[in-house]
């Protein structure tokens, strides 16, 4: 049968149980791949405690935080594949530490149904002016924030990939007109008008809601800054499902303090958001603590399913699913 494929799963304790890869989860996931277990050698580590030892023989590394310098310096001579336990890889950029022969994959698409629920909820909350109502609640202020139906309004989805596409499907169910931005400009079944990134600023004045679902890369830092915020309609809603660095939060805070916009944010830098951050006290803002789409029961199990499907493909000499394009950085 030949040498076994050594898969090492590296955990980061502070991320908590939602993201933990333990023996019971591996046993459950691999049970869906009958006859495959004997072809693998599986090891589990925490916070780098056995990282150096396992990297000496690992063919595959699964994790979120790990010693990239050690990998760059040749500590993983057999490494062929690295899977990031999440959709974003911006915390690992630039990828100059990654050996050229190592395939990088991520967990995009795994969030699926849970992400759809969050983005649908966020659009409805923006339309029903929940950020303002919650601000008024904290101030013990009775101010009837009436709103009109969401039907016929316009949402601009910046980044029509797995998450953005799911959001577009729900938006159409709600009766919204959907404008989309994607790198290729390729049409999507639930997007009424698709554009490429060079065209998106011209769309901001048309949008009642702007939903950010694009990856953070070296080219998308502060994609929305003071200039772009000023292009948005008065009382428009901004939802950042994706990474904090896509939006200049200081510039956004200025608009929220004026009461001109409302927003819902799920990503921050740093995380956890420190108690000293002025965002905690910013009016017309809903904060969710980067918990939008990681299903407490199913996220890691679904990610393990993806990892074991890819392990089968690797052993069969097939192309891996969810490969990251190093130039695009996603």
XYZ file of C-alpha atoms in Angstrom, residues 130-325:
196
model
C -32.660 48.069 13.922
C -29.322 49.875 14.463
C -31.233 53.074 15.268
C -33.772 51.285 17.459
C -31.006 49.673 19.514
C -29.243 53.003 19.873
C -32.491 54.542 21.115
C -33.046 51.640 23.488
C -29.679 52.263 25.154
C -30.591 55.942 25.481
C -34.106 55.118 26.828
C -35.439 57.212 23.974
C -38.887 56.541 22.472
C -38.507 57.320 18.783
C -40.721 55.388 16.390
C -38.350 54.445 13.575
C -40.849 53.568 10.889
C -39.633 52.028 7.655
C -41.004 50.950 4.275
C -41.013 47.461 2.787
C -37.757 46.036 1.483
C -39.494 45.046 -1.767
C -38.161 47.005 -4.735
C -35.098 48.382 -2.961
C -31.534 47.842 -4.202
C -28.633 45.946 -2.663
C -25.059 46.137 -3.927
C -23.123 42.954 -3.149
C -19.360 43.506 -3.347
C -17.862 40.062 -3.935
C -20.278 37.612 -5.553
C -18.627 34.333 -4.609
C -20.004 31.547 -2.406
C -21.271 33.914 0.296
C -22.264 36.787 -1.963
C -24.103 34.425 -4.299
C -26.090 32.961 -1.397
C -26.949 36.465 -0.225
C -28.115 37.371 -3.728
C -30.491 34.398 -3.787
C -32.145 35.508 -0.539
C -32.219 39.126 -1.676
C -34.237 38.133 -4.735
C -36.662 36.236 -2.490
C -37.196 39.458 -0.559
C -37.956 41.341 -3.787
C -34.727 43.330 -3.913
C -32.928 44.454 -7.042
C -29.411 43.024 -6.878
C -26.273 44.714 -8.199
C -23.125 42.597 -8.025
C -19.363 43.022 -8.204
C -17.076 40.136 -9.077
C -13.584 39.967 -10.496
C -14.609 38.124 -13.655
C -17.796 40.106 -14.278
C -19.474 36.776 -15.073
C -23.262 36.771 -14.813
C -25.013 35.160 -11.838
C -28.528 33.706 -11.751
C -29.614 35.926 -8.825
C -27.855 39.151 -9.791
C -29.744 41.614 -11.980
C -26.681 43.617 -12.989
C -23.098 42.369 -12.686
C -20.045 44.646 -12.815
C -16.278 44.376 -12.417
C -14.355 46.000 -9.525
C -13.308 49.043 -11.557
C -16.983 50.045 -11.922
C -18.261 49.658 -8.388
C -17.968 53.211 -7.048
C -20.459 54.444 -9.643
C -23.003 52.012 -8.161
C -22.834 53.276 -4.575
C -25.357 56.128 -5.026
C -27.921 53.593 -6.315
C -27.737 51.207 -3.357
C -30.071 51.191 -0.369
C -27.830 48.506 1.136
C -24.175 47.646 0.544
C -23.085 44.129 1.524
C -19.340 43.419 1.706
C -18.529 39.748 1.049
C -15.261 40.117 -0.835
C -11.930 38.734 0.463
C -9.391 41.050 2.033
C -6.217 41.167 -0.042
C -3.381 43.648 -0.484
C -5.552 45.300 -3.180
C -8.793 45.650 -1.184
C -7.562 47.409 1.965
C -9.969 50.281 2.771
C -11.986 49.596 -0.346
C -14.590 51.753 1.365
C -13.167 54.942 2.820
C -14.433 58.463 3.398
C -14.855 59.148 -0.336
C -16.907 56.011 -0.939
C -19.049 56.522 2.168
C -19.982 59.986 0.980
C -21.204 58.454 -2.296
C -23.728 56.309 -0.445
C -27.353 57.375 -0.082
C -28.485 59.064 3.105
C -29.824 56.395 5.502
C -28.275 53.553 3.469
C -27.249 50.410 5.326
C -23.721 48.970 5.197
C -23.080 45.350 6.205
C -19.529 44.052 6.504
C -19.700 40.269 6.601
C -16.082 40.077 5.459
C -12.790 41.389 6.885
C -12.356 44.576 8.905
C -9.673 46.034 6.648
C -12.088 46.375 3.730
C -13.612 49.455 5.387
C -12.051 52.478 7.044
C -13.911 52.147 10.340
C -12.841 55.588 11.539
C -14.423 57.161 8.456
C -17.516 54.994 8.902
C -17.815 55.998 12.549
C -17.939 59.664 11.520
C -20.914 58.988 9.232
C -22.691 56.884 11.861
C -22.253 59.604 14.468
C -23.945 62.033 12.087
C -26.868 59.617 11.743
C -26.460 59.591 7.963
C -25.819 55.832 7.627
C -26.517 52.661 9.577
C -24.241 49.625 9.732
C -23.709 46.073 10.922
C -20.150 44.791 11.336
C -18.845 41.281 12.001
C -15.066 41.624 11.521
C -12.638 43.743 13.535
C -8.958 44.496 13.978
C -7.808 43.609 16.518
C -10.013 40.781 17.750
C -11.362 40.601 20.381
C -12.401 44.207 19.963
C -10.852 45.990 22.978
C -13.065 47.667 25.561
C -11.399 50.975 24.698
C -12.648 50.888 21.087
C -15.027 53.779 20.301
C -17.025 51.397 18.104
C -18.711 50.011 21.234
C -20.375 53.391 21.779
C -21.002 54.370 18.163
C -24.676 55.045 17.414
C -26.572 53.397 14.554
C -24.257 50.383 14.632
C -24.790 46.700 15.396
C -21.687 44.705 16.359
C -21.549 40.919 16.048
C -18.287 39.449 17.409
C -17.047 37.616 14.292
C -19.654 34.917 14.842
C -21.770 35.357 11.726
C -21.412 32.024 9.993
C -19.389 29.462 11.953
C -21.965 26.818 12.837
C -21.225 25.704 16.399
C -22.093 22.077 15.618
C -21.297 21.601 11.951
C -18.595 24.021 10.789
C -15.513 22.043 11.770
C -17.116 18.724 10.822
C -17.954 20.066 7.360
C -14.410 21.388 7.030
C -13.034 17.965 7.948
C -15.244 16.408 5.279
C -13.638 18.779 2.786
C -10.150 17.902 4.070
C -10.721 14.152 3.756
C -12.219 14.529 0.269
C -9.090 16.411 -0.703
C -6.883 13.756 0.934
C -8.524 11.170 -1.316
C -7.895 13.401 -4.310
C -4.263 13.942 -3.332
C -3.655 10.206 -3.069
C -5.346 9.717 -6.443
C -3.227 12.428 -8.062
C -6.231 14.706 -8.659
C -6.460 18.493 -8.349
C -7.473 19.649 -4.881
C -10.752 21.464 -4.215
C -10.662 25.094 -2.979
C -7.145 25.893 -4.102
C -6.020 29.428 -3.263
C -4.635 31.490 -6.146
